[in-house]
Short mmCIF file of N, CA and C in Angstrom, two decimals:
data_model
loop_
_atom_site.label_atom_id
_atom_site.label_comp_id
_atom_site.label_asym_id
_atom_site.label_seq_id
_atom_site.Cartn_x
_atom_site.Cartn_y
_atom_site.Cartn_z
N MET A 176 -8.97 -17.21 3.79
CA MET A 176 -8.27 -16.21 4.60
C MET A 176 -8.96 -14.86 4.44
N GLY A 177 -9.10 -14.16 5.53
CA GLY A 177 -9.73 -12.86 5.52
C GLY A 177 -8.74 -11.74 5.29
N HIS A 178 -9.27 -10.54 5.30
CA HIS A 178 -8.46 -9.34 5.13
C HIS A 178 -8.74 -8.39 6.27
N ILE A 179 -7.69 -7.82 6.83
CA ILE A 179 -7.85 -6.79 7.85
C ILE A 179 -7.89 -5.45 7.12
N ILE A 180 -9.00 -4.75 7.32
CA ILE A 180 -9.23 -3.49 6.64
C ILE A 180 -9.39 -2.39 7.67
N VAL A 181 -8.59 -1.36 7.56
CA VAL A 181 -8.70 -0.19 8.41
C VAL A 181 -9.61 0.80 7.70
N SER A 182 -10.71 1.15 8.33
CA SER A 182 -11.69 2.08 7.77
C SER A 182 -11.77 3.28 8.70
N GLU A 183 -11.20 4.39 8.27
CA GLU A 183 -11.05 5.55 9.14
C GLU A 183 -11.71 6.81 8.58
N ASN A 184 -12.17 7.64 9.48
CA ASN A 184 -12.63 8.98 9.17
C ASN A 184 -11.52 9.94 9.59
N ILE A 185 -11.27 10.92 8.74
CA ILE A 185 -10.21 11.87 9.04
C ILE A 185 -10.56 13.22 8.41
N THR A 186 -10.14 14.29 9.04
CA THR A 186 -10.36 15.62 8.48
C THR A 186 -9.19 15.97 7.56
N LEU A 187 -9.33 17.06 6.84
CA LEU A 187 -8.27 17.50 5.94
C LEU A 187 -6.96 17.77 6.66
N ASP A 188 -7.05 18.19 7.93
CA ASP A 188 -5.82 18.46 8.67
C ASP A 188 -5.39 17.29 9.54
N GLY A 189 -5.93 16.11 9.28
CA GLY A 189 -5.44 14.90 9.93
C GLY A 189 -6.05 14.56 11.27
N VAL A 190 -7.13 15.22 11.67
CA VAL A 190 -7.75 14.92 12.95
C VAL A 190 -8.65 13.69 12.78
N GLU A 191 -8.45 12.71 13.65
CA GLU A 191 -9.32 11.54 13.64
C GLU A 191 -10.02 11.36 14.98
N GLN A 192 -9.60 12.09 15.99
CA GLN A 192 -10.16 11.97 17.32
C GLN A 192 -11.49 12.70 17.45
N ASP A 193 -12.30 12.19 18.33
CA ASP A 193 -13.50 12.87 18.82
C ASP A 193 -14.38 13.47 17.73
N PRO A 194 -14.84 12.66 16.78
CA PRO A 194 -15.61 13.22 15.66
C PRO A 194 -16.91 13.91 16.09
N THR A 195 -17.53 13.45 17.16
CA THR A 195 -18.80 14.04 17.58
C THR A 195 -18.64 15.15 18.61
N GLY A 196 -17.44 15.31 19.15
CA GLY A 196 -17.19 16.35 20.14
C GLY A 196 -17.58 15.96 21.55
N ASP A 197 -18.02 14.72 21.76
CA ASP A 197 -18.45 14.26 23.08
C ASP A 197 -17.32 14.11 24.08
N GLU A 198 -16.09 13.98 23.60
CA GLU A 198 -14.98 13.67 24.48
C GLU A 198 -14.20 14.91 24.91
N GLY A 199 -14.55 16.08 24.37
CA GLY A 199 -13.90 17.32 24.79
C GLY A 199 -12.54 17.57 24.17
N HIS A 200 -12.17 16.84 23.13
CA HIS A 200 -10.90 17.07 22.45
C HIS A 200 -10.94 18.46 21.81
N ALA A 201 -9.83 19.17 21.84
CA ALA A 201 -9.78 20.54 21.31
C ALA A 201 -10.22 20.63 19.86
N ALA A 202 -9.95 19.60 19.07
CA ALA A 202 -10.31 19.62 17.65
C ALA A 202 -11.53 18.73 17.38
N GLY A 203 -12.24 18.35 18.41
CA GLY A 203 -13.39 17.45 18.24
C GLY A 203 -14.62 18.14 17.69
N GLY A 204 -15.62 17.34 17.36
CA GLY A 204 -16.88 17.85 16.86
C GLY A 204 -16.90 18.14 15.38
N TRP A 205 -15.93 17.66 14.66
CA TRP A 205 -15.81 17.99 13.25
C TRP A 205 -16.81 17.24 12.37
N PHE A 206 -17.28 16.09 12.76
CA PHE A 206 -18.18 15.32 11.91
C PHE A 206 -19.47 16.09 11.63
N GLY A 207 -19.99 16.76 12.63
CA GLY A 207 -21.23 17.51 12.48
C GLY A 207 -21.10 18.75 11.61
N ARG A 208 -19.87 19.18 11.33
CA ARG A 208 -19.68 20.37 10.48
C ARG A 208 -19.71 20.03 9.00
N ALA A 209 -19.71 18.75 8.67
CA ALA A 209 -19.85 18.36 7.27
C ALA A 209 -21.28 18.63 6.84
N GLY A 210 -21.48 18.86 5.58
CA GLY A 210 -22.81 19.13 5.07
C GLY A 210 -23.72 17.91 5.14
N GLU A 211 -25.01 18.16 5.06
CA GLU A 211 -26.01 17.09 5.13
C GLU A 211 -25.79 16.05 4.04
N ALA A 212 -25.50 16.50 2.83
CA ALA A 212 -25.27 15.56 1.72
C ALA A 212 -24.06 14.67 2.00
N ASP A 213 -23.01 15.24 2.59
CA ASP A 213 -21.82 14.46 2.92
C ASP A 213 -22.12 13.44 4.01
N ARG A 214 -22.87 13.84 5.03
CA ARG A 214 -23.22 12.90 6.10
C ARG A 214 -24.10 11.77 5.58
N ALA A 215 -25.03 12.10 4.68
CA ALA A 215 -25.90 11.06 4.11
C ALA A 215 -25.09 10.09 3.25
N ALA A 216 -24.19 10.62 2.44
CA ALA A 216 -23.34 9.77 1.60
C ALA A 216 -22.44 8.89 2.46
N PHE A 217 -21.91 9.47 3.54
CA PHE A 217 -21.09 8.68 4.45
C PHE A 217 -21.90 7.54 5.05
N ALA A 218 -23.10 7.84 5.53
CA ALA A 218 -23.95 6.80 6.15
C ALA A 218 -24.25 5.69 5.16
N GLU A 219 -24.55 6.04 3.93
CA GLU A 219 -24.84 5.02 2.91
C GLU A 219 -23.61 4.14 2.67
N SER A 220 -22.46 4.76 2.54
CA SER A 220 -21.22 4.02 2.29
C SER A 220 -20.86 3.13 3.48
N ALA A 221 -20.98 3.67 4.69
CA ALA A 221 -20.63 2.91 5.88
C ALA A 221 -21.59 1.74 6.10
N ALA A 222 -22.85 1.94 5.80
CA ALA A 222 -23.82 0.85 5.94
C ALA A 222 -23.51 -0.26 4.94
N LYS A 223 -23.15 0.12 3.72
CA LYS A 223 -22.79 -0.88 2.70
C LYS A 223 -21.53 -1.63 3.14
N GLU A 224 -20.57 -0.91 3.69
CA GLU A 224 -19.36 -1.55 4.18
C GLU A 224 -19.70 -2.56 5.27
N ALA A 225 -20.57 -2.18 6.20
CA ALA A 225 -20.97 -3.09 7.28
C ALA A 225 -21.65 -4.34 6.73
N ASP A 226 -22.45 -4.17 5.69
CA ASP A 226 -23.12 -5.32 5.08
C ASP A 226 -22.12 -6.32 4.50
N ASN A 227 -20.95 -5.82 4.08
CA ASN A 227 -19.93 -6.68 3.47
C ASN A 227 -18.82 -7.06 4.44
N THR A 228 -19.04 -6.85 5.71
CA THR A 228 -18.04 -7.13 6.74
C THR A 228 -18.39 -8.43 7.45
N GLU A 229 -17.38 -9.23 7.74
CA GLU A 229 -17.58 -10.49 8.48
C GLU A 229 -17.46 -10.29 9.98
N ALA A 230 -16.60 -9.35 10.41
CA ALA A 230 -16.39 -9.10 11.84
C ALA A 230 -15.72 -7.75 12.02
N LEU A 231 -15.85 -7.20 13.22
CA LEU A 231 -15.18 -5.96 13.58
C LEU A 231 -14.01 -6.27 14.51
N LEU A 232 -12.94 -5.51 14.37
CA LEU A 232 -11.79 -5.59 15.25
C LEU A 232 -11.59 -4.20 15.82
N LEU A 233 -11.63 -4.08 17.15
CA LEU A 233 -11.57 -2.78 17.79
C LEU A 233 -10.64 -2.79 18.99
N GLY A 234 -10.11 -1.62 19.31
CA GLY A 234 -9.43 -1.43 20.57
C GLY A 234 -10.48 -1.24 21.66
N ARG A 235 -10.06 -1.34 22.92
CA ARG A 235 -10.99 -1.26 24.04
C ARG A 235 -11.77 0.05 24.10
N ARG A 236 -11.09 1.19 23.95
CA ARG A 236 -11.78 2.48 24.03
C ARG A 236 -12.73 2.70 22.86
N SER A 237 -12.32 2.31 21.66
CA SER A 237 -13.20 2.46 20.51
C SER A 237 -14.41 1.55 20.64
N TYR A 238 -14.20 0.35 21.15
CA TYR A 238 -15.32 -0.56 21.38
C TYR A 238 -16.33 0.09 22.32
N ALA A 239 -15.85 0.67 23.42
CA ALA A 239 -16.75 1.32 24.38
C ALA A 239 -17.49 2.50 23.73
N TRP A 240 -16.78 3.26 22.91
CA TRP A 240 -17.39 4.40 22.22
C TRP A 240 -18.52 3.93 21.31
N PHE A 241 -18.25 2.91 20.49
CA PHE A 241 -19.27 2.39 19.58
C PHE A 241 -20.41 1.74 20.34
N ALA A 242 -20.09 0.97 21.36
CA ALA A 242 -21.14 0.29 22.13
C ALA A 242 -22.11 1.29 22.74
N GLU A 243 -21.59 2.38 23.27
CA GLU A 243 -22.44 3.40 23.89
C GLU A 243 -23.39 4.04 22.88
N ARG A 244 -22.93 4.22 21.66
CA ARG A 244 -23.72 4.93 20.66
C ARG A 244 -24.56 4.03 19.76
N TRP A 245 -24.17 2.77 19.60
CA TRP A 245 -24.84 1.92 18.62
C TRP A 245 -25.66 0.77 19.23
N ALA A 246 -25.47 0.47 20.48
CA ALA A 246 -26.17 -0.67 21.08
C ALA A 246 -27.69 -0.54 21.02
N GLN A 247 -28.21 0.67 21.16
CA GLN A 247 -29.66 0.88 21.16
C GLN A 247 -30.17 1.65 19.95
N ARG A 248 -29.29 2.03 19.04
CA ARG A 248 -29.70 2.83 17.88
C ARG A 248 -30.59 1.99 16.96
N PRO A 249 -31.66 2.59 16.44
CA PRO A 249 -32.54 1.85 15.53
C PRO A 249 -32.01 1.83 14.09
N GLY A 250 -32.52 0.94 13.29
CA GLY A 250 -32.23 0.93 11.86
C GLY A 250 -31.39 -0.26 11.43
N ALA A 251 -31.42 -0.50 10.12
CA ALA A 251 -30.73 -1.66 9.54
C ALA A 251 -29.22 -1.60 9.75
N TRP A 252 -28.63 -0.40 9.62
CA TRP A 252 -27.18 -0.26 9.80
C TRP A 252 -26.80 -0.63 11.24
N ALA A 253 -27.53 -0.10 12.21
CA ALA A 253 -27.25 -0.42 13.61
C ALA A 253 -27.49 -1.91 13.89
N ASP A 254 -28.54 -2.46 13.31
CA ASP A 254 -28.81 -3.89 13.48
C ASP A 254 -27.64 -4.72 12.97
N ARG A 255 -27.10 -4.34 11.83
CA ARG A 255 -25.97 -5.07 11.25
C ARG A 255 -24.75 -4.97 12.15
N LEU A 256 -24.45 -3.78 12.66
CA LEU A 256 -23.29 -3.63 13.54
C LEU A 256 -23.46 -4.45 14.82
N ARG A 257 -24.67 -4.48 15.37
CA ARG A 257 -24.93 -5.29 16.56
C ARG A 257 -24.73 -6.77 16.28
N ALA A 258 -25.14 -7.22 15.09
CA ALA A 258 -25.09 -8.64 14.74
C ALA A 258 -23.68 -9.14 14.42
N LEU A 259 -22.80 -8.24 14.02
CA LEU A 259 -21.45 -8.66 13.65
C LEU A 259 -20.67 -9.19 14.85
N PRO A 260 -19.89 -10.24 14.65
CA PRO A 260 -18.96 -10.64 15.72
C PRO A 260 -17.95 -9.51 15.92
N LYS A 261 -17.62 -9.26 17.17
CA LYS A 261 -16.67 -8.19 17.49
C LYS A 261 -15.50 -8.79 18.25
N TYR A 262 -14.31 -8.44 17.82
CA TYR A 262 -13.08 -8.85 18.50
C TYR A 262 -12.45 -7.60 19.06
N VAL A 263 -12.17 -7.63 20.35
CA VAL A 263 -11.65 -6.45 21.04
C VAL A 263 -10.27 -6.79 21.60
N VAL A 264 -9.28 -6.00 21.21
CA VAL A 264 -7.95 -6.16 21.75
C VAL A 264 -7.93 -5.42 23.08
N ALA A 265 -7.99 -6.20 24.15
CA ALA A 265 -8.08 -5.63 25.50
C ALA A 265 -7.59 -6.67 26.50
N SER A 266 -7.35 -6.22 27.71
CA SER A 266 -6.91 -7.15 28.75
C SER A 266 -8.08 -7.76 29.51
N SER A 267 -9.27 -7.18 29.38
CA SER A 267 -10.45 -7.74 30.03
C SER A 267 -11.67 -7.43 29.18
N ARG A 268 -12.74 -8.16 29.42
CA ARG A 268 -13.96 -8.01 28.61
C ARG A 268 -14.65 -6.69 28.94
N PRO A 269 -14.85 -5.85 27.94
CA PRO A 269 -15.58 -4.59 28.16
C PRO A 269 -17.08 -4.87 28.25
N GLU A 270 -17.84 -3.87 28.65
CA GLU A 270 -19.29 -4.00 28.70
C GLU A 270 -19.81 -4.44 27.35
N GLY A 271 -20.82 -5.30 27.35
CA GLY A 271 -21.29 -5.98 26.15
C GLY A 271 -21.93 -5.12 25.09
N TRP A 272 -21.75 -5.56 23.87
CA TRP A 272 -22.38 -4.99 22.69
C TRP A 272 -22.51 -6.13 21.69
N GLY A 273 -23.33 -7.10 22.04
CA GLY A 273 -23.52 -8.24 21.17
C GLY A 273 -22.41 -9.26 21.28
N ASP A 274 -22.18 -9.98 20.21
CA ASP A 274 -21.21 -11.08 20.12
C ASP A 274 -19.79 -10.52 20.20
N THR A 275 -19.18 -10.56 21.39
CA THR A 275 -17.87 -9.94 21.61
C THR A 275 -16.89 -10.94 22.19
N THR A 276 -15.68 -10.96 21.61
CA THR A 276 -14.61 -11.82 22.09
C THR A 276 -13.39 -10.96 22.34
N VAL A 277 -12.78 -11.11 23.50
CA VAL A 277 -11.54 -10.40 23.82
C VAL A 277 -10.37 -11.21 23.27
N VAL A 278 -9.47 -10.52 22.57
CA VAL A 278 -8.28 -11.17 22.02
C VAL A 278 -7.05 -10.34 22.37
N THR A 279 -5.90 -10.97 22.27
CA THR A 279 -4.65 -10.25 22.43
C THR A 279 -4.15 -9.84 21.05
N LEU A 280 -3.23 -8.91 21.03
CA LEU A 280 -2.65 -8.49 19.76
C LEU A 280 -1.98 -9.67 19.06
N ASP A 281 -1.38 -10.56 19.82
CA ASP A 281 -0.72 -11.73 19.23
C ASP A 281 -1.71 -12.67 18.55
N GLU A 282 -2.99 -12.62 18.93
CA GLU A 282 -4.00 -13.49 18.34
C GLU A 282 -4.61 -12.94 17.05
N VAL A 283 -4.34 -11.69 16.73
CA VAL A 283 -4.99 -11.05 15.58
C VAL A 283 -4.61 -11.72 14.26
N ALA A 284 -3.35 -12.10 14.09
CA ALA A 284 -2.95 -12.76 12.84
C ALA A 284 -3.74 -14.05 12.65
N GLY A 285 -3.99 -14.77 13.71
CA GLY A 285 -4.80 -15.99 13.62
C GLY A 285 -6.24 -15.70 13.24
N LEU A 286 -6.77 -14.57 13.69
CA LEU A 286 -8.13 -14.18 13.29
C LEU A 286 -8.21 -14.01 11.78
N ARG A 287 -7.22 -13.37 11.23
CA ARG A 287 -7.20 -13.15 9.78
C ARG A 287 -7.19 -14.49 9.05
N ASP A 288 -6.53 -15.48 9.61
CA ASP A 288 -6.49 -16.81 8.99
C ASP A 288 -7.81 -17.54 9.12
N ARG A 289 -8.55 -17.29 10.22
CA ARG A 289 -9.81 -18.01 10.48
C ARG A 289 -11.03 -17.37 9.85
N ILE A 290 -11.04 -16.06 9.74
CA ILE A 290 -12.23 -15.36 9.25
C ILE A 290 -12.14 -15.23 7.74
N ARG A 291 -13.20 -15.67 7.10
CA ARG A 291 -13.28 -15.54 5.64
C ARG A 291 -14.02 -14.24 5.35
N GLY A 292 -13.35 -13.31 4.74
CA GLY A 292 -13.97 -12.03 4.45
C GLY A 292 -13.26 -10.90 5.17
N ASP A 293 -13.95 -9.78 5.27
CA ASP A 293 -13.34 -8.57 5.82
C ASP A 293 -13.47 -8.49 7.33
N LEU A 294 -12.35 -8.25 7.97
CA LEU A 294 -12.27 -7.96 9.40
C LEU A 294 -11.94 -6.48 9.47
N VAL A 295 -12.95 -5.64 9.78
CA VAL A 295 -12.83 -4.20 9.66
C VAL A 295 -12.50 -3.55 11.01
N VAL A 296 -11.54 -2.64 10.97
CA VAL A 296 -11.12 -1.88 12.14
C VAL A 296 -11.65 -0.47 11.99
N TYR A 297 -12.49 -0.03 12.95
CA TYR A 297 -12.96 1.35 13.00
C TYR A 297 -12.19 2.07 14.11
N ALA A 298 -11.84 3.32 13.86
CA ALA A 298 -11.18 4.16 14.87
C ALA A 298 -9.94 3.42 15.39
N SER A 299 -9.82 3.24 16.71
CA SER A 299 -8.78 2.38 17.31
C SER A 299 -7.36 2.75 16.88
N ALA A 300 -6.99 4.02 17.01
CA ALA A 300 -5.71 4.51 16.52
C ALA A 300 -4.52 3.72 17.07
N GLN A 301 -4.52 3.42 18.37
CA GLN A 301 -3.40 2.66 18.94
C GLN A 301 -3.33 1.26 18.35
N LEU A 302 -4.47 0.62 18.19
CA LEU A 302 -4.51 -0.71 17.60
C LEU A 302 -4.02 -0.66 16.16
N VAL A 303 -4.46 0.33 15.40
CA VAL A 303 -4.04 0.44 14.00
C VAL A 303 -2.52 0.57 13.92
N ARG A 304 -1.93 1.38 14.78
CA ARG A 304 -0.46 1.52 14.77
C ARG A 304 0.21 0.17 15.04
N ALA A 305 -0.31 -0.56 16.00
CA ALA A 305 0.27 -1.88 16.33
C ALA A 305 0.10 -2.85 15.17
N LEU A 306 -1.04 -2.82 14.49
CA LEU A 306 -1.26 -3.69 13.33
C LEU A 306 -0.31 -3.32 12.20
N LEU A 307 -0.08 -2.02 12.01
CA LEU A 307 0.86 -1.57 10.98
C LEU A 307 2.27 -2.06 11.28
N GLU A 308 2.68 -1.96 12.54
CA GLU A 308 4.02 -2.42 12.93
C GLU A 308 4.20 -3.90 12.65
N ARG A 309 3.13 -4.67 12.76
CA ARG A 309 3.18 -6.12 12.53
C ARG A 309 2.83 -6.49 11.09
N GLN A 310 2.63 -5.49 10.25
CA GLN A 310 2.30 -5.67 8.84
C GLN A 310 1.07 -6.56 8.64
N LEU A 311 0.02 -6.28 9.43
CA LEU A 311 -1.20 -7.07 9.37
C LEU A 311 -2.34 -6.38 8.63
N VAL A 312 -2.15 -5.14 8.21
CA VAL A 312 -3.23 -4.41 7.53
C VAL A 312 -3.15 -4.70 6.03
N ASP A 313 -4.27 -5.17 5.48
CA ASP A 313 -4.33 -5.51 4.06
C ASP A 313 -4.88 -4.38 3.20
N GLU A 314 -5.70 -3.52 3.79
CA GLU A 314 -6.35 -2.46 3.00
C GLU A 314 -6.71 -1.29 3.92
N TYR A 315 -6.66 -0.10 3.35
CA TYR A 315 -7.03 1.12 4.06
C TYR A 315 -8.19 1.77 3.32
N ARG A 316 -9.19 2.20 4.06
CA ARG A 316 -10.30 2.96 3.49
C ARG A 316 -10.40 4.25 4.29
N LEU A 317 -10.15 5.35 3.64
CA LEU A 317 -10.18 6.64 4.33
C LEU A 317 -11.35 7.47 3.82
N ALA A 318 -12.15 7.96 4.73
CA ALA A 318 -13.20 8.93 4.41
C ALA A 318 -12.65 10.27 4.86
N VAL A 319 -12.24 11.08 3.91
CA VAL A 319 -11.65 12.39 4.21
C VAL A 319 -12.78 13.40 4.24
N HIS A 320 -13.03 13.94 5.42
CA HIS A 320 -14.11 14.90 5.61
C HIS A 320 -13.60 16.30 5.28
N PRO A 321 -14.34 17.06 4.48
CA PRO A 321 -13.86 18.35 3.98
C PRO A 321 -13.96 19.47 5.02
N VAL A 322 -13.40 19.22 6.18
CA VAL A 322 -13.36 20.22 7.24
C VAL A 322 -11.97 20.17 7.88
N PHE A 323 -11.65 21.23 8.58
CA PHE A 323 -10.44 21.25 9.39
C PHE A 323 -10.89 21.06 10.82
N GLY A 324 -10.51 19.94 11.42
CA GLY A 324 -10.95 19.61 12.76
C GLY A 324 -10.54 20.64 13.79
N ALA A 325 -9.36 21.21 13.62
CA ALA A 325 -8.84 22.14 14.61
C ALA A 325 -9.37 23.56 14.43
N VAL A 326 -10.10 23.82 13.35
CA VAL A 326 -10.57 25.17 13.08
C VAL A 326 -12.09 25.15 13.01
N ALA A 327 -12.74 25.55 14.08
CA ALA A 327 -14.20 25.46 14.16
C ALA A 327 -14.90 26.39 13.17
N ALA A 328 -14.29 27.50 12.83
CA ALA A 328 -14.98 28.49 11.99
C ALA A 328 -14.69 28.31 10.50
N ALA A 329 -14.08 27.21 10.11
CA ALA A 329 -13.76 27.01 8.69
C ALA A 329 -15.02 26.96 7.85
N ARG A 330 -14.93 27.49 6.64
CA ARG A 330 -16.06 27.50 5.72
C ARG A 330 -16.20 26.13 5.07
N PRO A 331 -17.43 25.79 4.65
CA PRO A 331 -17.64 24.50 3.97
C PRO A 331 -16.81 24.42 2.69
N LEU A 332 -16.32 23.21 2.41
CA LEU A 332 -15.51 22.97 1.23
C LEU A 332 -16.18 21.93 0.34
N LEU A 333 -15.92 22.05 -0.95
CA LEU A 333 -16.43 21.09 -1.92
C LEU A 333 -15.27 20.44 -2.64
N LEU A 334 -15.40 19.16 -2.92
CA LEU A 334 -14.37 18.45 -3.67
C LEU A 334 -14.40 18.92 -5.12
N ALA A 335 -13.29 19.45 -5.60
CA ALA A 335 -13.21 19.93 -6.97
C ALA A 335 -12.54 18.89 -7.87
N GLU A 336 -11.59 18.13 -7.31
CA GLU A 336 -10.89 17.13 -8.12
C GLU A 336 -10.26 16.09 -7.21
N ALA A 337 -10.24 14.86 -7.67
CA ALA A 337 -9.52 13.77 -7.00
C ALA A 337 -8.82 12.97 -8.08
N ARG A 338 -7.51 12.78 -7.90
CA ARG A 338 -6.79 12.00 -8.90
C ARG A 338 -5.65 11.24 -8.22
N GLY A 339 -5.40 10.09 -8.76
CA GLY A 339 -4.29 9.29 -8.28
C GLY A 339 -3.06 9.54 -9.11
N ALA A 340 -1.90 9.34 -8.52
CA ALA A 340 -0.64 9.50 -9.23
C ALA A 340 0.35 8.48 -8.67
N GLY A 341 1.24 8.03 -9.51
CA GLY A 341 2.21 7.05 -9.06
C GLY A 341 1.51 5.76 -8.65
N GLU A 342 2.00 5.14 -7.61
CA GLU A 342 1.44 3.87 -7.16
C GLU A 342 0.53 4.01 -5.95
N GLY A 343 0.47 5.18 -5.34
CA GLY A 343 -0.37 5.31 -4.16
C GLY A 343 -0.67 6.73 -3.74
N LEU A 344 -0.15 7.67 -4.47
CA LEU A 344 -0.35 9.07 -4.13
C LEU A 344 -1.73 9.53 -4.61
N THR A 345 -2.42 10.28 -3.78
CA THR A 345 -3.73 10.83 -4.13
C THR A 345 -3.69 12.33 -3.97
N PHE A 346 -4.15 13.04 -4.99
CA PHE A 346 -4.26 14.49 -4.92
C PHE A 346 -5.74 14.83 -4.80
N LEU A 347 -6.08 15.56 -3.77
CA LEU A 347 -7.45 16.02 -3.56
C LEU A 347 -7.44 17.53 -3.61
N THR A 348 -8.34 18.10 -4.39
CA THR A 348 -8.48 19.55 -4.47
C THR A 348 -9.85 19.93 -3.95
N PHE A 349 -9.88 20.78 -2.95
CA PHE A 349 -11.11 21.27 -2.38
C PHE A 349 -11.17 22.77 -2.58
N ARG A 350 -12.38 23.29 -2.80
CA ARG A 350 -12.59 24.73 -2.91
C ARG A 350 -13.67 25.14 -1.93
N ARG A 351 -13.60 26.38 -1.50
CA ARG A 351 -14.67 26.91 -0.64
C ARG A 351 -15.99 26.79 -1.37
N ALA A 352 -17.02 26.42 -0.64
CA ALA A 352 -18.35 26.22 -1.23
C ALA A 352 -18.96 27.52 -1.75
N ASP A 353 -18.51 28.66 -1.22
CA ASP A 353 -19.07 29.94 -1.64
C ASP A 353 -18.32 30.57 -2.80
N GLN A 354 -17.42 29.81 -3.44
CA GLN A 354 -16.69 30.31 -4.60
C GLN A 354 -17.13 29.54 -5.84
N PRO A 355 -17.13 30.21 -6.99
CA PRO A 355 -17.51 29.51 -8.23
C PRO A 355 -16.47 28.50 -8.67
#
């Protein structure tokens, strides 16, 4: 039996939409405001995650977003994403991006039973909500980007401390990069 894993990027103020700013969202474009070291670390982590993934599960719009940006991108990470089987919760087959199967939300539980390994969900906010309602998510992986998506002029932040408390609470402390 596989595991459904939600792997999301989010800003400190909870913005997950339009990370590259291509879609015109008021708080979009936040991914590029992270420092070079953060973007490199993210790429390394995401590539490793893709290497350990058996299949992707995406909503229709997220599938189209990824297909547009990753179908022709060079490199091992892009090659791996292209090679992965993709399951898209949609009413019709979207434009192709490799091995793609359209499924209904009702079929997702069966996917988890058939796929051995990680079935990873990127972006796909509506799909994630539906999976949560059906209690189908086994694990969450959050990449918290040290920017405020809604505030374009925010100064760079550095992680000062991360600690867990209780059974699931996480405390993150960030400081301005220009302060000691």
